[in-house]
Amino acid sequence: MRPRKIVVIGGGPAALSSAIYGLRAGHKVTIVERESIGGQIATSPLVENYPAFPKGSGLELSNAMFEQAMSLGAEMEPDEALSVEKRESGFLVHCQYSDVKADAIILATGAKHRELGIPGEKENVGKGVYYCAVCDSFQVEDKRALVIGDGNSAVQYAIYLAKTAKEVGICTLFDKFFAEKGLVDTLQGLPNVRIRHGIASKSIENLGNSLRVLFEGTDSRDMLALECEGVFVAIGQLPDNERFQNLVDLDEKGYVIADEGMGTRTPGVFAAGDCRRKAVRQVVTAVNDGAIAALSADRYLSSLPQS
């Protein structure tokens, strides 16, 4: 019987968990990732909500996952997966520089936080600019925080931060929230939250111990400068799954639709982590998805005719 191969597309916690479980099930595993290993969590300066990992950087956590996968025999393909072709026998992953054959595919491409695209944002990521309130709320404990966004995520961020921050400002582009009424009612009842509608962020300046965020009124065009110790951007996420539409169904936001076993509409193709439609996107849920996807892939491979 020839060895079966699982190709994992992505390099974050869901991908690495998939690789570990796939390898332990006795399969060959190739990880295809064009950028750095670790995904979004690798950029977090401190992780305190991962079981058995009381405190440490996201880079340390992701490196430990990667080293475990490699020690079990994972192969690394530093390339970009452009598409996946279903063949009579297995799959072929078309990459930028080469092609990789597979008997099963696990999509773990994650989702990137949508950026504001203003001066000073990228330069201060991890230095006052953050994209995850759950991950980085400790940065503004007893300090001032700003949340930029007007949807459910932004309102949830502000509510969460208000538990420990001295003051939370939430700034929206339009003149209202596009969030559930219950969430907005809760937000409006918090004494340390200040709501500012109808302002557009223009730039972020690092002052050393704080940040100055410059806004412009969407109607008045008046300029407003706000200082804080942490800016939390919550204007949505961007999945990157269109290249796999020949094999999987996507929801209206572009996330892969998968069942509880992480299976998609194509037998042998699974999805794990932030790239799939789900309610909670945290490193621990990504790892959970990866384990389930690999075990489902193992069951699928065991059902194939022996050769």
mmCIF file of C-alpha atoms in Angstrom:
data_model
loop_
_atom_site.group_PDB
_atom_site.id
_atom_site.type_symbol
_atom_site.label_atom_id
_atom_site.label_comp_id
_atom_site.label_asym_id
_atom_site.label_seq_id
_atom_site.Cartn_x
_atom_site.Cartn_y
_atom_site.Cartn_z
ATOM 1 C CA MET A 1 0.000 0.000 0.000
ATOM 2 C CA ARG A 2 1.434 3.370 -1.019
ATOM 3 C CA PRO A 3 1.672 6.046 1.687
ATOM 4 C CA ARG A 4 -1.162 8.579 1.651
ATOM 5 C CA LYS A 5 -0.372 12.267 1.558
ATOM 6 C CA ILE A 6 -2.264 15.157 3.126
ATOM 7 C CA VAL A 7 -1.446 18.618 1.824
ATOM 8 C CA VAL A 8 -2.206 21.416 4.284
ATOM 9 C CA ILE A 9 -2.521 24.848 2.709
ATOM 10 C CA GLY A 10 -1.646 27.510 5.272
ATOM 11 C CA GLY A 11 0.811 27.953 8.130
ATOM 12 C CA GLY A 12 -1.149 29.090 11.170
ATOM 13 C CA PRO A 13 -2.331 27.160 14.242
ATOM 14 C CA ALA A 14 -5.093 25.335 12.329
ATOM 15 C CA ALA A 15 -2.608 24.214 9.680
ATOM 16 C CA LEU A 16 0.009 23.122 12.199
ATOM 17 C CA SER A 17 -2.545 21.244 14.296
ATOM 18 C CA SER A 18 -3.758 19.520 11.126
ATOM 19 C CA ALA A 19 -0.199 18.527 10.295
ATOM 20 C CA ILE A 20 0.492 17.131 13.764
ATOM 21 C CA TYR A 21 -2.673 15.024 13.821
ATOM 22 C CA GLY A 22 -2.211 13.903 10.231
ATOM 23 C CA LEU A 23 1.332 12.764 10.917
ATOM 24 C CA ARG A 24 0.355 10.944 14.086
ATOM 25 C CA ALA A 25 -2.280 9.099 12.069
ATOM 26 C CA GLY A 26 0.510 7.721 9.904
ATOM 27 C CA HIS A 27 0.191 9.883 6.807
ATOM 28 C CA LYS A 28 2.705 12.009 4.955
ATOM 29 C CA VAL A 29 1.986 15.712 5.381
ATOM 30 C CA THR A 30 3.183 18.646 3.301
ATOM 31 C CA ILE A 31 2.551 22.185 4.502
ATOM 32 C CA VAL A 32 2.254 24.751 1.717
ATOM 33 C CA GLU A 33 2.715 28.307 2.996
ATOM 34 C CA ARG A 34 3.991 31.287 1.034
ATOM 35 C CA GLU A 35 4.697 33.579 4.001
ATOM 36 C CA SER A 36 5.923 33.108 7.554
ATOM 37 C CA ILE A 37 4.713 30.290 9.777
ATOM 38 C CA GLY A 38 2.320 31.146 12.588
ATOM 39 C CA GLY A 39 -0.425 33.187 10.964
ATOM 40 C CA GLN A 40 -1.985 36.117 12.826
ATOM 41 C CA ILE A 41 -1.063 34.808 16.269
ATOM 42 C CA ALA A 42 2.652 35.107 15.461
ATOM 43 C CA THR A 43 2.306 38.909 15.524
ATOM 44 C CA SER A 44 0.728 39.021 18.994
ATOM 45 C CA PRO A 45 3.283 40.157 21.599
ATOM 46 C CA LEU A 46 1.597 38.283 24.441
ATOM 47 C CA VAL A 47 -0.741 35.279 24.602
ATOM 48 C CA GLU A 48 -2.391 34.515 27.934
ATOM 49 C CA ASN A 49 -5.533 32.583 26.930
ATOM 50 C CA TYR A 50 -4.091 29.369 25.488
ATOM 51 C CA PRO A 51 -4.404 26.330 27.810
ATOM 52 C CA ALA A 52 -1.110 25.117 29.340
ATOM 53 C CA PHE A 53 0.639 28.197 27.903
ATOM 54 C CA PRO A 54 0.109 30.702 30.753
ATOM 55 C CA LYS A 55 2.118 33.530 29.239
ATOM 56 C CA GLY A 56 4.302 34.063 26.208
ATOM 57 C CA SER A 57 4.442 35.633 22.781
ATOM 58 C CA GLY A 58 2.385 34.417 19.851
ATOM 59 C CA LEU A 59 5.641 33.787 18.007
ATOM 60 C CA GLU A 60 6.833 31.440 20.764
ATOM 61 C CA LEU A 61 3.561 29.524 20.658
ATOM 62 C CA SER A 62 3.496 29.177 16.872
ATOM 63 C CA ASN A 63 7.189 28.234 16.745
ATOM 64 C CA ALA A 64 6.552 25.463 19.266
ATOM 65 C CA MET A 65 3.699 24.137 17.103
ATOM 66 C CA PHE A 66 5.870 24.288 13.996
ATOM 67 C CA GLU A 67 8.797 22.522 15.657
ATOM 68 C CA GLN A 68 6.463 19.763 16.852
ATOM 69 C CA ALA A 69 5.084 19.254 13.353
ATOM 70 C CA MET A 70 8.544 19.191 11.806
ATOM 71 C CA SER A 71 9.859 16.775 14.438
ATOM 72 C CA LEU A 72 7.087 14.354 13.461
ATOM 73 C CA GLY A 73 8.159 14.470 9.825
ATOM 74 C CA ALA A 74 6.186 17.259 8.176
ATOM 75 C CA GLU A 75 7.495 18.549 4.864
ATOM 76 C CA MET A 76 7.559 22.292 4.250
ATOM 77 C CA GLU A 77 6.823 23.730 0.803
ATOM 78 C CA PRO A 78 7.498 27.519 0.897
ATOM 79 C CA ASP A 79 5.231 28.376 -1.993
ATOM 80 C CA GLU A 80 1.868 29.927 -2.791
ATOM 81 C CA ALA A 81 -1.028 27.594 -3.567
ATOM 82 C CA LEU A 82 -2.774 29.148 -6.564
ATOM 83 C CA SER A 83 -5.449 26.494 -7.100
ATOM 84 C CA VAL A 84 -6.352 22.873 -6.412
ATOM 85 C CA GLU A 85 -7.330 20.463 -9.182
ATOM 86 C CA LYS A 86 -9.433 17.372 -8.533
ATOM 87 C CA ARG A 87 -8.092 14.404 -10.459
ATOM 88 C CA GLU A 88 -9.285 10.855 -10.987
ATOM 89 C CA SER A 89 -6.850 9.820 -8.307
ATOM 90 C CA GLY A 90 -6.401 12.489 -5.656
ATOM 91 C CA PHE A 91 -5.634 16.163 -6.098
ATOM 92 C CA LEU A 92 -2.962 18.386 -7.598
ATOM 93 C CA VAL A 93 -2.078 21.640 -5.852
ATOM 94 C CA HIS A 94 -0.855 24.158 -8.403
ATOM 95 C CA CYS A 95 1.656 26.451 -6.736
ATOM 96 C CA GLN A 96 3.579 29.427 -8.029
ATOM 97 C CA TYR A 97 6.791 27.481 -8.524
ATOM 98 C CA SER A 98 5.762 23.815 -8.540
ATOM 99 C CA ASP A 99 2.873 21.367 -8.226
ATOM 100 C CA VAL A 100 2.200 19.114 -5.230
ATOM 101 C CA LYS A 101 0.226 15.867 -5.400
ATOM 102 C CA ALA A 102 -2.170 14.996 -2.593
ATOM 103 C CA ASP A 103 -4.662 12.350 -1.556
ATOM 104 C CA ALA A 104 -6.477 14.788 0.740
ATOM 105 C CA ILE A 105 -6.462 18.562 1.153
ATOM 106 C CA ILE A 106 -6.895 20.666 4.280
ATOM 107 C CA LEU A 107 -7.525 24.352 3.633
ATOM 108 C CA ALA A 108 -6.231 26.403 6.561
ATOM 109 C CA THR A 109 -5.567 29.725 4.873
ATOM 110 C CA GLY A 110 -6.927 31.829 7.734
ATOM 111 C CA ALA A 111 -8.326 35.320 7.351
ATOM 112 C CA LYS A 112 -6.538 38.621 7.599
ATOM 113 C CA HIS A 113 -7.844 41.547 9.567
ATOM 114 C CA ARG A 114 -8.960 44.362 7.302
ATOM 115 C CA GLU A 115 -6.627 47.320 7.710
ATOM 116 C CA LEU A 116 -7.465 51.003 7.809
ATOM 117 C CA GLY A 117 -4.791 51.775 5.241
ATOM 118 C CA ILE A 118 -3.731 55.038 6.867
ATOM 119 C CA PRO A 119 -0.256 56.449 7.645
ATOM 120 C CA GLY A 120 1.214 55.127 10.874
ATOM 121 C CA GLU A 121 -0.931 51.986 11.048
ATOM 122 C CA LYS A 122 1.496 49.331 9.834
ATOM 123 C CA GLU A 123 4.446 50.931 11.581
ATOM 124 C CA ASN A 124 2.714 50.621 14.946
ATOM 125 C CA VAL A 125 1.213 47.126 14.733
ATOM 126 C CA GLY A 126 1.988 45.504 18.084
ATOM 127 C CA LYS A 127 3.191 48.884 19.369
ATOM 128 C CA GLY A 128 -0.195 50.357 20.111
ATOM 129 C CA VAL A 129 -2.178 49.213 17.092
ATOM 130 C CA TYR A 130 -4.019 45.908 17.531
ATOM 131 C CA TYR A 131 -6.665 43.844 15.760
ATOM 132 C CA CYS A 132 -7.843 41.511 18.531
ATOM 133 C CA ALA A 133 -9.338 42.763 21.806
ATOM 134 C CA VAL A 134 -9.320 39.298 23.395
ATOM 135 C CA CYS A 135 -5.642 38.822 22.550
ATOM 136 C CA ASP A 136 -4.323 42.257 23.476
ATOM 137 C CA SER A 137 -6.654 43.810 26.055
ATOM 138 C CA PHE A 138 -3.876 43.591 28.638
ATOM 139 C CA GLN A 139 -2.050 46.317 26.722
ATOM 140 C CA VAL A 140 -4.638 48.903 27.795
ATOM 141 C CA GLU A 141 -5.464 47.738 31.303
ATOM 142 C CA ASP A 142 -6.195 50.874 33.362
ATOM 143 C CA LYS A 143 -5.360 52.918 30.249
ATOM 144 C CA ARG A 144 -7.182 54.602 27.380
ATOM 145 C CA ALA A 145 -8.289 52.596 24.362
ATOM 146 C CA LEU A 146 -9.841 53.498 21.033
ATOM 147 C CA VAL A 147 -11.903 51.119 18.914
ATOM 148 C CA ILE A 148 -12.411 51.943 15.246
ATOM 149 C CA GLY A 149 -15.393 50.262 13.598
ATOM 150 C CA ASP A 150 -19.184 50.205 13.625
ATOM 151 C CA GLY A 151 -20.258 46.548 13.362
ATOM 152 C CA ASN A 152 -20.782 43.718 15.839
ATOM 153 C CA SER A 153 -17.063 43.071 16.241
ATOM 154 C CA ALA A 154 -16.279 46.699 17.041
ATOM 155 C CA VAL A 155 -19.053 46.944 19.621
ATOM 156 C CA GLN A 156 -18.000 43.625 21.170
ATOM 157 C CA TYR A 157 -14.393 44.853 21.301
ATOM 158 C CA ALA A 158 -15.442 48.020 23.126
ATOM 159 C CA ILE A 159 -17.578 46.098 25.620
ATOM 160 C CA TYR A 160 -14.752 43.659 26.288
ATOM 161 C CA LEU A 161 -12.113 46.379 26.676
ATOM 162 C CA ALA A 162 -14.332 48.411 28.987
ATOM 163 C CA LYS A 163 -14.003 45.679 31.614
ATOM 164 C CA THR A 164 -10.365 46.552 32.301
ATOM 165 C CA ALA A 165 -9.513 49.778 30.451
ATOM 166 C CA LYS A 166 -9.767 53.135 32.178
ATOM 167 C CA GLU A 167 -11.593 54.644 29.210
ATOM 168 C CA VAL A 168 -12.776 53.315 25.860
ATOM 169 C CA GLY A 169 -13.641 55.445 22.875
ATOM 170 C CA ILE A 170 -15.408 53.896 19.901
ATOM 171 C CA CYS A 171 -15.290 55.776 16.608
ATOM 172 C CA THR A 172 -17.542 55.032 13.646
ATOM 173 C CA LEU A 173 -17.348 56.203 10.053
ATOM 174 C CA PHE A 174 -21.105 56.623 9.714
ATOM 175 C CA ASP A 175 -23.670 58.230 12.006
ATOM 176 C CA LYS A 176 -24.805 54.964 13.576
ATOM 177 C CA PHE A 177 -23.795 51.421 14.489
ATOM 178 C CA PHE A 178 -24.385 48.468 12.188
ATOM 179 C CA ALA A 179 -24.579 46.060 15.092
ATOM 180 C CA GLU A 180 -27.194 44.093 16.996
ATOM 181 C CA LYS A 181 -29.448 46.265 19.139
ATOM 182 C CA GLY A 182 -28.695 44.272 22.295
ATOM 183 C CA LEU A 183 -24.972 44.859 21.896
ATOM 184 C CA VAL A 184 -25.454 48.574 21.262
ATOM 185 C CA ASP A 185 -27.732 48.891 24.303
ATOM 186 C CA THR A 186 -25.087 47.213 26.473
ATOM 187 C CA LEU A 187 -22.380 49.481 25.087
ATOM 188 C CA GLN A 188 -24.399 52.638 25.686
ATOM 189 C CA GLY A 189 -24.910 51.643 29.307
ATOM 190 C CA LEU A 190 -21.199 51.465 30.124
ATOM 191 C CA PRO A 191 -19.959 54.491 32.088
ATOM 192 C CA ASN A 192 -16.381 54.434 30.771
ATOM 193 C CA VAL A 193 -17.288 54.302 27.071
ATOM 194 C CA ARG A 194 -17.396 57.380 24.818
ATOM 195 C CA ILE A 195 -19.098 57.017 21.426
ATOM 196 C CA ARG A 196 -18.141 59.243 18.497
ATOM 197 C CA HIS A 197 -20.058 58.871 15.240
ATOM 198 C CA GLY A 198 -19.300 60.204 11.788
ATOM 199 C CA ILE A 199 -15.513 60.498 11.851
ATOM 200 C CA ALA A 200 -12.939 58.959 9.511
ATOM 201 C CA SER A 201 -9.473 57.946 10.693
ATOM 202 C CA LYS A 202 -6.700 59.714 8.787
ATOM 203 C CA SER A 203 -3.399 58.899 10.516
ATOM 204 C CA ILE A 204 -1.772 57.417 13.618
ATOM 205 C CA GLU A 205 1.222 59.026 15.296
ATOM 206 C CA ASN A 206 3.377 57.349 17.929
ATOM 207 C CA LEU A 207 4.160 59.771 20.760
ATOM 208 C CA GLY A 208 6.339 57.338 22.697
ATOM 209 C CA ASN A 209 4.057 56.393 25.579
ATOM 210 C CA SER A 210 0.829 56.945 23.678
ATOM 211 C CA LEU A 211 -0.670 57.290 20.211
ATOM 212 C CA ARG A 212 -2.372 60.258 18.607
ATOM 213 C CA VAL A 213 -5.088 59.335 16.125
ATOM 214 C CA LEU A 214 -6.244 62.022 13.722
ATOM 215 C CA PHE A 215 -9.862 61.933 12.514
ATOM 216 C CA GLU A 216 -11.845 63.990 10.053
ATOM 217 C CA GLY A 217 -15.583 64.620 10.332
ATOM 218 C CA THR A 218 -17.358 62.919 7.438
ATOM 219 C CA ASP A 219 -19.793 65.842 7.113
ATOM 220 C CA SER A 220 -18.155 68.808 8.828
ATOM 221 C CA ARG A 221 -14.593 68.039 7.655
ATOM 222 C CA ASP A 222 -13.433 69.261 11.051
ATOM 223 C CA MET A 223 -10.264 67.593 12.336
ATOM 224 C CA LEU A 224 -10.176 65.807 15.692
ATOM 225 C CA ALA A 225 -7.078 64.405 17.446
ATOM 226 C CA LEU A 226 -7.525 61.720 20.120
ATOM 227 C CA GLU A 227 -4.805 60.259 22.320
ATOM 228 C CA CYS A 228 -4.785 56.749 23.739
ATOM 229 C CA GLU A 229 -2.495 53.887 24.649
ATOM 230 C CA GLY A 230 -4.073 51.380 22.281
ATOM 231 C CA VAL A 231 -6.013 51.476 19.002
ATOM 232 C CA PHE A 232 -8.123 48.417 18.190
ATOM 233 C CA VAL A 233 -9.136 48.153 14.538
ATOM 234 C CA ALA A 234 -12.367 46.199 14.005
ATOM 235 C CA ILE A 235 -13.539 46.812 10.453
ATOM 236 C CA GLY A 236 -13.843 43.211 9.316
ATOM 237 C CA GLN A 237 -11.709 40.349 8.065
ATOM 238 C CA LEU A 238 -10.653 39.261 4.617
ATOM 239 C CA PRO A 239 -10.681 35.534 3.755
ATOM 240 C CA ASP A 240 -8.777 34.389 0.674
ATOM 241 C CA ASN A 241 -10.736 31.420 -0.636
ATOM 242 C CA GLU A 242 -11.849 32.365 -4.142
ATOM 243 C CA ARG A 243 -9.077 30.259 -5.678
ATOM 244 C CA PHE A 244 -10.732 27.122 -4.257
ATOM 245 C CA GLN A 245 -14.292 27.783 -5.439
ATOM 246 C CA ASN A 246 -14.121 24.853 -7.863
ATOM 247 C CA LEU A 247 -14.059 22.509 -4.846
ATOM 248 C CA VAL A 248 -15.786 24.302 -1.957
ATOM 249 C CA ASP A 249 -18.832 26.472 -1.345
ATOM 250 C CA LEU A 250 -18.322 29.965 0.073
ATOM 251 C CA ASP A 251 -20.745 32.037 2.097
ATOM 252 C CA GLU A 252 -21.627 35.644 1.276
ATOM 253 C CA LYS A 253 -18.470 36.893 3.011
ATOM 254 C CA GLY A 254 -16.142 34.455 1.278
ATOM 255 C CA TYR A 255 -15.657 31.934 4.089
ATOM 256 C CA VAL A 256 -15.610 28.202 3.329
ATOM 257 C CA ILE A 257 -18.766 26.340 4.298
ATOM 258 C CA ALA A 258 -17.783 23.181 6.178
ATOM 259 C CA ASP A 259 -19.620 20.720 8.397
ATOM 260 C CA GLU A 260 -18.787 19.689 11.960
ATOM 261 C CA GLY A 261 -16.155 17.314 10.638
ATOM 262 C CA MET A 262 -14.621 20.189 8.644
ATOM 263 C CA GLY A 263 -15.735 18.473 5.423
ATOM 264 C CA THR A 264 -16.652 20.499 2.345
ATOM 265 C CA ARG A 265 -18.815 19.600 -0.651
ATOM 266 C CA THR A 266 -15.841 17.805 -2.214
ATOM 267 C CA PRO A 267 -14.874 14.492 -0.568
ATOM 268 C CA GLY A 268 -11.257 14.668 0.498
ATOM 269 C CA VAL A 269 -11.210 18.463 0.885
ATOM 270 C CA PHE A 270 -11.492 19.874 4.405
ATOM 271 C CA ALA A 271 -11.354 23.374 5.884
ATOM 272 C CA ALA A 272 -10.044 24.419 9.291
ATOM 273 C CA GLY A 273 -9.538 27.609 11.234
ATOM 274 C CA ASP A 274 -10.397 31.180 10.401
ATOM 275 C CA CYS A 275 -10.907 30.495 6.690
ATOM 276 C CA ARG A 276 -14.166 28.654 7.375
ATOM 277 C CA ARG A 277 -17.545 30.000 8.430
ATOM 278 C CA LYS A 278 -17.684 29.963 12.237
ATOM 279 C CA ALA A 279 -18.762 32.026 15.221
ATOM 280 C CA VAL A 280 -15.504 32.254 17.200
ATOM 281 C CA ARG A 281 -12.051 32.899 15.761
ATOM 282 C CA GLN A 282 -9.375 32.300 18.396
ATOM 283 C CA VAL A 283 -6.140 30.329 18.333
ATOM 284 C CA VAL A 284 -7.634 27.591 20.533
ATOM 285 C CA THR A 285 -10.612 27.115 18.166
ATOM 286 C CA ALA A 286 -8.266 27.037 15.179
ATOM 287 C CA VAL A 287 -6.241 24.244 16.783
ATOM 288 C CA ASN A 288 -9.478 22.394 17.491
ATOM 289 C CA ASP A 289 -10.532 22.705 13.852
ATOM 290 C CA GLY A 290 -7.166 21.432 12.671
ATOM 291 C CA ALA A 291 -7.364 18.309 14.809
ATOM 292 C CA ILE A 292 -10.885 17.530 13.597
ATOM 293 C CA ALA A 293 -9.970 18.145 9.957
ATOM 294 C CA ALA A 294 -6.978 15.802 10.136
ATOM 295 C CA LEU A 295 -8.959 13.040 11.833
ATOM 296 C CA SER A 296 -11.704 13.429 9.225
ATOM 297 C CA ALA A 297 -9.063 13.277 6.497
ATOM 298 C CA ASP A 298 -7.717 10.099 8.068
ATOM 299 C CA ARG A 299 -11.173 8.500 7.936
ATOM 300 C CA TYR A 300 -11.547 9.589 4.323
ATOM 301 C CA LEU A 301 -8.163 8.149 3.342
ATOM 302 C CA SER A 302 -8.935 4.885 5.126
ATOM 303 C CA SER A 303 -12.057 4.545 2.998
ATOM 304 C CA LEU A 304 -10.142 4.763 -0.275
ATOM 305 C CA PRO A 305 -9.282 1.601 -2.241
ATOM 306 C CA GLN A 306 -5.902 0.188 -1.277
ATOM 307 C CA SER A 307 -3.132 0.282 -3.860
#
